CSV table of C-alpha atoms in Angstrom, one decimal:
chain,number,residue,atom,x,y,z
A,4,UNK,CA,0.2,8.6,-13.9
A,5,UNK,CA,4.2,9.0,-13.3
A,6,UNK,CA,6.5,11.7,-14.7
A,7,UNK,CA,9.9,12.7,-13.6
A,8,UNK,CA,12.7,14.1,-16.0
A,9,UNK,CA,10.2,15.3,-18.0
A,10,UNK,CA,7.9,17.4,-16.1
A,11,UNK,CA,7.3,20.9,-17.2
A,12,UNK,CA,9.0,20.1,-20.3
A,13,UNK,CA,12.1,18.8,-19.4
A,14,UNK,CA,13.2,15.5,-21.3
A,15,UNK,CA,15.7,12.8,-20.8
A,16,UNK,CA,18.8,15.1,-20.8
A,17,UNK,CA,20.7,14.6,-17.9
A,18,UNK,CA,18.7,11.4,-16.4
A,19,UNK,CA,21.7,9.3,-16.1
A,20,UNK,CA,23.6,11.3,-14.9
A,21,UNK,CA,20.6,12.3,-11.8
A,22,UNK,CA,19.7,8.8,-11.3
A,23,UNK,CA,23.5,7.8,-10.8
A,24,UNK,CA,24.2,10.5,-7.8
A,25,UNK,CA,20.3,10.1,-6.9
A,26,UNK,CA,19.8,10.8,-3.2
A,27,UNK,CA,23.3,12.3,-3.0
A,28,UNK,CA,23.3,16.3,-1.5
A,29,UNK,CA,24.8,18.3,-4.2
A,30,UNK,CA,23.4,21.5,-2.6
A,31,UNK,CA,21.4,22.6,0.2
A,32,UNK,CA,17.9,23.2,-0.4
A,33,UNK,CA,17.9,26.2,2.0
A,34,UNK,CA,20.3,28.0,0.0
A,35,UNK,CA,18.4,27.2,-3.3
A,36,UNK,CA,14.9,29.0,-1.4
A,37,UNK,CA,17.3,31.8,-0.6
A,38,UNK,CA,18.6,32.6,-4.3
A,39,UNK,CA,14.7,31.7,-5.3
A,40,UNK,CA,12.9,33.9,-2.9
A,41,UNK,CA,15.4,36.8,-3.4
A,42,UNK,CA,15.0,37.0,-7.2
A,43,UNK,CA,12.4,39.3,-8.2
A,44,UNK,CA,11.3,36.8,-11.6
A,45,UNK,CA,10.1,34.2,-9.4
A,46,UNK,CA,8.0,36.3,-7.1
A,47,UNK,CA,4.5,35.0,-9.0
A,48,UNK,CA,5.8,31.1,-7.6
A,49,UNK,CA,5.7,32.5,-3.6
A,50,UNK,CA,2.1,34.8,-4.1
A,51,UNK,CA,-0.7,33.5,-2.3
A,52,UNK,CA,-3.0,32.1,-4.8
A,53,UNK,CA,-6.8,33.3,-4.5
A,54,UNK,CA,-9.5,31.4,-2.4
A,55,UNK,CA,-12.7,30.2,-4.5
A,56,UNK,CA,-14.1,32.5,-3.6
A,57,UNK,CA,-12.2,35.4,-4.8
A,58,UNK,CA,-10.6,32.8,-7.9
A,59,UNK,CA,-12.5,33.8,-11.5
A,60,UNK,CA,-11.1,30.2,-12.3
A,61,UNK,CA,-12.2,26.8,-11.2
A,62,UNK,CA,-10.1,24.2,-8.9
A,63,UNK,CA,-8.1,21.7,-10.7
A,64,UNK,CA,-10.2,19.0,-11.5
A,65,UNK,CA,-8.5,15.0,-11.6
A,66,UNK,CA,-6.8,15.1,-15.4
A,67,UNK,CA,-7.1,11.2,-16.0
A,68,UNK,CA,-7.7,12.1,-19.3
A,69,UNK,CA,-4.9,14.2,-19.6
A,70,UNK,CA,-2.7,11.8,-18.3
A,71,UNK,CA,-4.0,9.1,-20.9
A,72,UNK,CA,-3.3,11.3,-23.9
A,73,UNK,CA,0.4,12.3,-22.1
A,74,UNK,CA,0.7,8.1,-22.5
A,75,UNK,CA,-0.7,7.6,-25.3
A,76,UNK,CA,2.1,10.6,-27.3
A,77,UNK,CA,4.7,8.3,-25.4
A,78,UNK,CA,3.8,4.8,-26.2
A,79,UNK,CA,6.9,3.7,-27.9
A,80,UNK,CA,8.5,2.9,-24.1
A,81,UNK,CA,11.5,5.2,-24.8
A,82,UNK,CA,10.1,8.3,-22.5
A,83,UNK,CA,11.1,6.6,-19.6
A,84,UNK,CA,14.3,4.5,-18.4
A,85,UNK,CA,14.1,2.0,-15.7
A,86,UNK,CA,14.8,3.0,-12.1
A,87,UNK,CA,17.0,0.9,-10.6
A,88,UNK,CA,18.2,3.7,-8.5
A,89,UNK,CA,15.0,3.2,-6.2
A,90,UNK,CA,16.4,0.4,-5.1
A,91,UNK,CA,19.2,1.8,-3.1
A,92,UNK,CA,17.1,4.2,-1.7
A,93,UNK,CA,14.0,1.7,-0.5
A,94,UNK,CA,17.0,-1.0,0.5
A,95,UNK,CA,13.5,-2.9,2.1
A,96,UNK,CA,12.3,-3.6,-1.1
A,97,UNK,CA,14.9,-5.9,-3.0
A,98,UNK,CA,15.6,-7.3,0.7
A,99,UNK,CA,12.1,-8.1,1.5
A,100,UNK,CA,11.3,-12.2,2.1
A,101,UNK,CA,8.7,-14.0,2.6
A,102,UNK,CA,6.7,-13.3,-0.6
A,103,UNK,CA,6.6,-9.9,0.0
A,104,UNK,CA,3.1,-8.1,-1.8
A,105,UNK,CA,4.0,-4.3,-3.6
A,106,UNK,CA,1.5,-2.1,-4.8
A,107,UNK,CA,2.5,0.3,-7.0
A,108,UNK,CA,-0.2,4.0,-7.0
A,109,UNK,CA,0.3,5.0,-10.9
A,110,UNK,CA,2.4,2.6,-12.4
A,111,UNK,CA,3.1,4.3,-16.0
A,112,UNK,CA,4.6,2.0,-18.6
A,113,UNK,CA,6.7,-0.1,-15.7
A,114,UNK,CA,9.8,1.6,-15.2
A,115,UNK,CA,9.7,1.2,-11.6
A,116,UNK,CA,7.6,-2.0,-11.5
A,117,UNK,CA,10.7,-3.9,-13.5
A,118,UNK,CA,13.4,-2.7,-11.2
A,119,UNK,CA,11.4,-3.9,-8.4
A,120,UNK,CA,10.5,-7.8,-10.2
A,121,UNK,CA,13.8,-8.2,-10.9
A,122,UNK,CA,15.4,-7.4,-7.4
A,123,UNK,CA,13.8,-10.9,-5.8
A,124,UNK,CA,12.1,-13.6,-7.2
A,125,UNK,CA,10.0,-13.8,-4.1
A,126,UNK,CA,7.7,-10.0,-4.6
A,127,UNK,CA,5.0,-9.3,-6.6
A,128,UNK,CA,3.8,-6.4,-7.8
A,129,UNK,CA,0.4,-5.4,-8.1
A,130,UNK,CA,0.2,-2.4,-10.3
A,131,UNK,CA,-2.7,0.5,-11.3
A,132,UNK,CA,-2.9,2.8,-13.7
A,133,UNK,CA,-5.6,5.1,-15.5
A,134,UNK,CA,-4.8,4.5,-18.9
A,135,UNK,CA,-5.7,1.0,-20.2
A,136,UNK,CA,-3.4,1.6,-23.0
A,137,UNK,CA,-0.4,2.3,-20.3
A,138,UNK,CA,-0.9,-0.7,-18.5
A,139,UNK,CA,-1.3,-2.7,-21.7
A,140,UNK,CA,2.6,-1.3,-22.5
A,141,UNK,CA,4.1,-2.2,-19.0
A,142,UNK,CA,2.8,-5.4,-19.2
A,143,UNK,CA,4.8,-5.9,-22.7
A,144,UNK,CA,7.7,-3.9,-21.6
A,145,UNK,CA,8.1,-6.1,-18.2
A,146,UNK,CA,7.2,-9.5,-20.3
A,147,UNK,CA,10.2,-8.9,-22.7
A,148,UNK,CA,12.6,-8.0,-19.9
A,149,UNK,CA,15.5,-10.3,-20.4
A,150,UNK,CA,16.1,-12.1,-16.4
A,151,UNK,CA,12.2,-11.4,-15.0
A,152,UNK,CA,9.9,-14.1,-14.9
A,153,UNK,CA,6.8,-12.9,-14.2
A,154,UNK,CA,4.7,-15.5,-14.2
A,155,UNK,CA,1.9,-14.7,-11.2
A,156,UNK,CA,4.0,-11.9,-9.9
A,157,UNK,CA,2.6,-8.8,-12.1
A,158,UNK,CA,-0.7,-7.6,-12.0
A,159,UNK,CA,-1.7,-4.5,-13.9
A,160,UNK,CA,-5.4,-3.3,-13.2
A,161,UNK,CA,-7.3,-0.4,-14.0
A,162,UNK,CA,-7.8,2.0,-11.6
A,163,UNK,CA,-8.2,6.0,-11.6
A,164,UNK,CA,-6.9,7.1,-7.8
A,165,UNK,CA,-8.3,10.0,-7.9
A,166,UNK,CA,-11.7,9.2,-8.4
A,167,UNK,CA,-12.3,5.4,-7.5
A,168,UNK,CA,-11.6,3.6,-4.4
A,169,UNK,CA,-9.1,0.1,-4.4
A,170,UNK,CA,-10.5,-3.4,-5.3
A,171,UNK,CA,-11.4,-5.3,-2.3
A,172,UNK,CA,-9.9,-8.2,-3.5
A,173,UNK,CA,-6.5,-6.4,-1.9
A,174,UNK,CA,-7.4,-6.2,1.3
A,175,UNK,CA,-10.9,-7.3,1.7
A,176,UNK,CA,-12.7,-5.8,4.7
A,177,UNK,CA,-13.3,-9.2,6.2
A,178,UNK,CA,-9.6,-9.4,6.2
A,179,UNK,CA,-8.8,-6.0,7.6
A,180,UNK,CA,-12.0,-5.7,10.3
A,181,UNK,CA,-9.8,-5.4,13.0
A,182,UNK,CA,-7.5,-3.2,11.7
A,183,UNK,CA,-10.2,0.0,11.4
A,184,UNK,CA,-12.7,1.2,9.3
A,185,UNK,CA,-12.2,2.3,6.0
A,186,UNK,CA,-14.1,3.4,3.1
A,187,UNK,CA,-16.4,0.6,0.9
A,188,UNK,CA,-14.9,-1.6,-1.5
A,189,UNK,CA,-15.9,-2.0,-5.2
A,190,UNK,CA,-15.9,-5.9,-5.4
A,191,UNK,CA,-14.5,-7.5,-8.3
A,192,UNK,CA,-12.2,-11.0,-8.1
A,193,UNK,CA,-9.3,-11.6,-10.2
A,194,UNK,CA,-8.8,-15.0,-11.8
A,195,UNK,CA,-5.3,-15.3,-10.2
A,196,UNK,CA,-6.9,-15.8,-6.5
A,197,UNK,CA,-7.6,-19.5,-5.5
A,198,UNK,CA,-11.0,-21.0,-5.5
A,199,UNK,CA,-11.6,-20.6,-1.3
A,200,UNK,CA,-9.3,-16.9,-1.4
A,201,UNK,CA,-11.2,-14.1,-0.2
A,202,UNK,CA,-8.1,-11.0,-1.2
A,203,UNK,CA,-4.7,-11.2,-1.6
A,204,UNK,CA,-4.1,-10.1,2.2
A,205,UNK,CA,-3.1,-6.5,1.8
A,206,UNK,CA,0.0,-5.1,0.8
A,207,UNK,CA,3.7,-5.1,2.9
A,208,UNK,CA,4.8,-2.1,0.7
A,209,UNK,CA,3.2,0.9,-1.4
A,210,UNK,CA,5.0,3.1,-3.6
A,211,UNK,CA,3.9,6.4,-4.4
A,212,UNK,CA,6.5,7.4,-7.1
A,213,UNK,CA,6.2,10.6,-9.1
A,214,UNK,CA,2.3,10.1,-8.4
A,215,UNK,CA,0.4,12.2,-5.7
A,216,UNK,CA,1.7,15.8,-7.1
A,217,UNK,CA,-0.1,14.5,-10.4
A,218,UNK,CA,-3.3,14.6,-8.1
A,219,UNK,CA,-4.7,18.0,-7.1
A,220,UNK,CA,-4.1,19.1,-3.6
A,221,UNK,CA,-7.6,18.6,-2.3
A,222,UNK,CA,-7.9,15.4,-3.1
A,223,UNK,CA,-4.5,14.1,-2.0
A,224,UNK,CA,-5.8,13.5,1.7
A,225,UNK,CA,-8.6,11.0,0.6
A,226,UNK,CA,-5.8,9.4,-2.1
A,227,UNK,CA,-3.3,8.7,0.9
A,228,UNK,CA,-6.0,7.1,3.3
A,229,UNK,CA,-7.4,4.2,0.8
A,230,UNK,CA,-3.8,3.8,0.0
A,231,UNK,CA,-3.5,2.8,4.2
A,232,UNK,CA,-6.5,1.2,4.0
A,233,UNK,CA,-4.7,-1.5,1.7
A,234,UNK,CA,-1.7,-1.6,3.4
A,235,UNK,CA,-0.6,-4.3,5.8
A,236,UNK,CA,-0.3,-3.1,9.5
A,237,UNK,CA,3.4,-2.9,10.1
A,238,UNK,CA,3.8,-1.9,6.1
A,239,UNK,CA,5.6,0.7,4.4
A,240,UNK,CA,4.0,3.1,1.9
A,241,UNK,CA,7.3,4.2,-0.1
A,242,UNK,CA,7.2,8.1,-1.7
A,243,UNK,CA,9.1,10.3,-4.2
A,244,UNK,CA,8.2,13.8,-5.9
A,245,UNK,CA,8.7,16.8,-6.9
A,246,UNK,CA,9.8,19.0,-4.1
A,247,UNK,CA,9.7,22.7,-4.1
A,248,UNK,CA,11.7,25.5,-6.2
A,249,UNK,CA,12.8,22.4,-8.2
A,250,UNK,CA,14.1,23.5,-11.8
A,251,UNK,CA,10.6,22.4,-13.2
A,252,UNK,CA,8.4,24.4,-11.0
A,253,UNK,CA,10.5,27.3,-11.9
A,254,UNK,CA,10.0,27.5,-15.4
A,255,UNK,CA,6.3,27.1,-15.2
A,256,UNK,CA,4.8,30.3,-16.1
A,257,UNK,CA,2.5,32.9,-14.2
A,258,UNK,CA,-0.6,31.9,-16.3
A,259,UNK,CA,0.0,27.7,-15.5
A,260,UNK,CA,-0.5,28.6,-12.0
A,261,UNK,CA,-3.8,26.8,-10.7
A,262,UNK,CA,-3.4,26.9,-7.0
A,263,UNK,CA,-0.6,27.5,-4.4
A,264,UNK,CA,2.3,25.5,-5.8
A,265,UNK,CA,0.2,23.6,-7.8
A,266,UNK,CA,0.3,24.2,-11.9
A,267,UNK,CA,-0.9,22.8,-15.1
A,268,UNK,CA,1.5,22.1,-17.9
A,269,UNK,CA,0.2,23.0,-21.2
A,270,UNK,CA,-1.2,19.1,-21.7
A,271,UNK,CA,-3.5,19.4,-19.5
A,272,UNK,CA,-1.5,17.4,-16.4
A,273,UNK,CA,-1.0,18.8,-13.0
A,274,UNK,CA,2.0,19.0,-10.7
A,275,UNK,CA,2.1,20.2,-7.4
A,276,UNK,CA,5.6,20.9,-5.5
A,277,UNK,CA,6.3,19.7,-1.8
A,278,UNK,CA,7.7,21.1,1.3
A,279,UNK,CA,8.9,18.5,3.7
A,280,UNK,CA,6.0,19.9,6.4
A,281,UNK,CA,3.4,19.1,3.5
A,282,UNK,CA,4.3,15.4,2.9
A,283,UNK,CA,4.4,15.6,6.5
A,284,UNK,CA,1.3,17.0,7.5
A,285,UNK,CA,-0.9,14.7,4.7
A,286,UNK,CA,0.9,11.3,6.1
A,287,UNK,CA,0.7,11.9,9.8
A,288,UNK,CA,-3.0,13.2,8.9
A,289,UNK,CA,-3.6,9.4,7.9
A,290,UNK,CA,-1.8,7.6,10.7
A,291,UNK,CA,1.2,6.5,9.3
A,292,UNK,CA,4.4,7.4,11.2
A,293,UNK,CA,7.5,9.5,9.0
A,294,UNK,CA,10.8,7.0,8.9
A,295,UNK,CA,12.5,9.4,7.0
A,296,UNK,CA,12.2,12.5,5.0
A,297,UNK,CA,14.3,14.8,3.1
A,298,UNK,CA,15.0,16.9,0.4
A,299,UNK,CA,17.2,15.0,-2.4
A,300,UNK,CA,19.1,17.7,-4.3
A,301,UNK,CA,21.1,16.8,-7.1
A,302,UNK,CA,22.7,19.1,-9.7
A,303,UNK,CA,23.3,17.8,-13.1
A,304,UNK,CA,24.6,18.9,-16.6
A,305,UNK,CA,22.2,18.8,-19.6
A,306,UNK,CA,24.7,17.7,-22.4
A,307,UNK,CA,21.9,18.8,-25.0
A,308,UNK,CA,22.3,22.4,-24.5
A,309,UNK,CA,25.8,23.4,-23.9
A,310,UNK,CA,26.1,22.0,-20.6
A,311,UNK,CA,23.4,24.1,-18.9
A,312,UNK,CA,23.1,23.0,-15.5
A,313,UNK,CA,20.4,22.0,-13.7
A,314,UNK,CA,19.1,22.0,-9.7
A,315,UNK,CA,16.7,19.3,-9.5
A,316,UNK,CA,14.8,18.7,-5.5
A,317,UNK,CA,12.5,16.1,-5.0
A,318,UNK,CA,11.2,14.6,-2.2
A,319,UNK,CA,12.1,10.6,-0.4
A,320,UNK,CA,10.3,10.0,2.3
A,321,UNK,CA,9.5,6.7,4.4
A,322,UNK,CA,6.2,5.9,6.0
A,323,UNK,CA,4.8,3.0,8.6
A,324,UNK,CA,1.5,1.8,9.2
A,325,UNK,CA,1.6,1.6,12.7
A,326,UNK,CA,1.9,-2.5,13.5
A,327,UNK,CA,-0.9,-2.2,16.2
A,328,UNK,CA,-3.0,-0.4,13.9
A,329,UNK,CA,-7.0,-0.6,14.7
C-alpha cells in the first residue's frame, strides 16, 4: 500500500535526483503555503469540505482493492526504486544490534524492506501487505537481490490495516500484559517460530512509509494504536508522507476532493496530505512521544518535460513508545 513519486500521477521523473538531496531544505514550507494560499486556482484545496451530514457523497471507504489493482498494473518491479535514502534519515535502523525486529505497515513490492535487509545482517523484517500478489513480488525482488541473505530474516504476511487487526504471533498478549491493553488478537502461528515460542516478542521499530495517507482519515487513529500495540516499549515507529501543498496535492482536481485534504486519484486510491500538528495530534493521541518532526522540502527538475520543476513536501517524523509504557 506505498506510493511516492508517483502519486497523483507523477512518475519516476526526477526520483534520483529527490532521493539524493532527500531531507535537505531547498525551500521553506511557509513560503510555499504563502504562494499556495494567495493564488486564486488553488482556493478549492483550502475550502472546508462538507460534514456528513450536509455531504451528497459518502466517506472514503478503505480502497484495498484499489490498491491491489494499482499493484497488480505495476508488477514488473520497475515502478519503484529502492530507498536507500531512508537510511540516512532513520540512522537507528542500519545501526541497530542485537537482532533488532522491523515491521514494515504496507510494504509494496520491497523497496524499502531491501534497503533495510541489506544495512545489517543482524534485523529482520517482518512485512504486510494487502495484495497477495505484492507480497508475492517483494519476496522475489528481495530473494534475487545480489548481497542479502534472507534466509529467516523476511517475512511477508497478509494483512489489510485498515480493516484487520495484527497477528498475535507479534506481540502476543501474554507477552505484552503488562505493557496495557490493547485490542484482541486474531491467532494464527507462523512455521518460523520454535516449537515452545509463544510470538516473536514485539517489534523494536515500525515504519510507516508512504502508508497512513493511503488510509482514510477516520480510520488513521485506530491504524496508529494496533501499530503501538506491536511495538516494543522503548521502540520507535518510523514515518514518511505526503505533506501538505505538495506538488501532487496540487494538481488533484476540485471533483477528486473526498474530504478536507484527503482526495481520490482516478484508480480508485486515496491520499491524504499532512500538517506537522496532524501527524502530531494522531501520534501523541496514541501515546507515543514526537523525536522529531518536520517538513522535508526538496525542489527537483523533471528532465522528461523540459526541465519543469518541481516542489515536493513530505513529512519525517520520529516516534517513541514510552520505555515505562503500561
Amino acid at each position: 500500500m506505498e506510493v511516492e513519486e508517483a502519486g497523483g500521477g507523477v512518475e519516476n521523473a526526477g526520483k534520483d535526483e529527490v532521493e539524493a538531496e532527500y531531507h535537505s531544505h531547498d525551500f521553506e514550507w511557509e513560503d510555499l503555503r504563502a504562494e499556495v494560499e494567495s493564488d486564486p486556482a488553488f482556493s478549492y484545496h483550502l475550502s472546508p469540505f462538507p460534514g456528513p451530514a450536509a455531504s451528497t457523497t459518502s466517506p472514503p471507504q478503505p480502497s484495498s482493492e484499489a490498491w491491489r489493482n494499482f499493484h497488480r498494473r505495476h508488477a514488473s518491479g520497475k515502478f519503484f526504486k529502492e530507498r536507500r535514502y531512508l537510511l540516512k534519515e532513520f540512522p537507528e535502523l542500519p545501526n541497530s544490534k542485537d537482532c533488532a525486529k522491523i515491521l514494515e505497515v504496507g510494504c509494496g513490492n520491497g523497496s524499502t524492506a531491501v534497503s533495510i535487509l541489506r544495512s545489517s545482517e543482524s534485523i529482520t523484517v517482518f512485512a504486510c501487505d494487502c495484495s497477495k500478489d505484492t507480497l508475492e513480488k517483494a519476496n522475489e525482488i528481495i530473494s534475487n537481490t545480489k548481497g542479502i541473505d534472507i534466509k529467516d530474516r523476511f517475512h511477508p504476511f497478509l494483512m489489510d490495516v485498515s480493516k484487520e487487526f495484527f497477528p498475535d504471533w507479534l506481540f502476543c498478549n501474554a507477552c505484552k500484559s503488562s505493557h496495557g491493553n490493547c485490542h484482541e488478537m486474531r491467532k494464527e502461528r507462523p512455521d518460523f517460530l520454535r516449537e515452545n515460542q509463544c510470538c516473536v516478542g514485539g517489534m523494536d521499530f515500525i515504519t510507516m512509509i508512504f502508508t497512513l495517507s493511503a488510509i482514510p482519515f477516520a480510520i488513521m487513529p485506530s491504524t496508529i494504536e494496533q501499530c503501538v500495540c506491536v511495538l516494543k516499549p522503548g521502540g520507535l515507529l518510523l514515518f514518511r508522507d505526503y505533506g501538505l501543498y505538495d506538488m501532487t496535492m496540487l494538481r488533484f482536481l476540485p471533483d477528486q476532493r473526498v474530504g478536507f485534504r484527503e482526495y481520490m486519484r482516478s484508480d480508485g486510491t486515496l491520499s491524504y496530505f499532512f500538517t506537522l500538528d496532524t501527524v502530531r495530534e494522531l501520534f501523541h493521541a496514541a501515546g507515543l512521544i514526537e523525536l522529531e518532526l518536520e517538513y522535508c522540502c526538496v525542489r527537483s527538475v523533471n528532465r522528461k518535460k523540459n526541465g519543469k520543476k518541481m516542489q515536493r513536501v513530505w513529512v519525517h517524523g520520529k516516534f517513541l513508545k514510552p520505555p515505562s509504557w503500561r
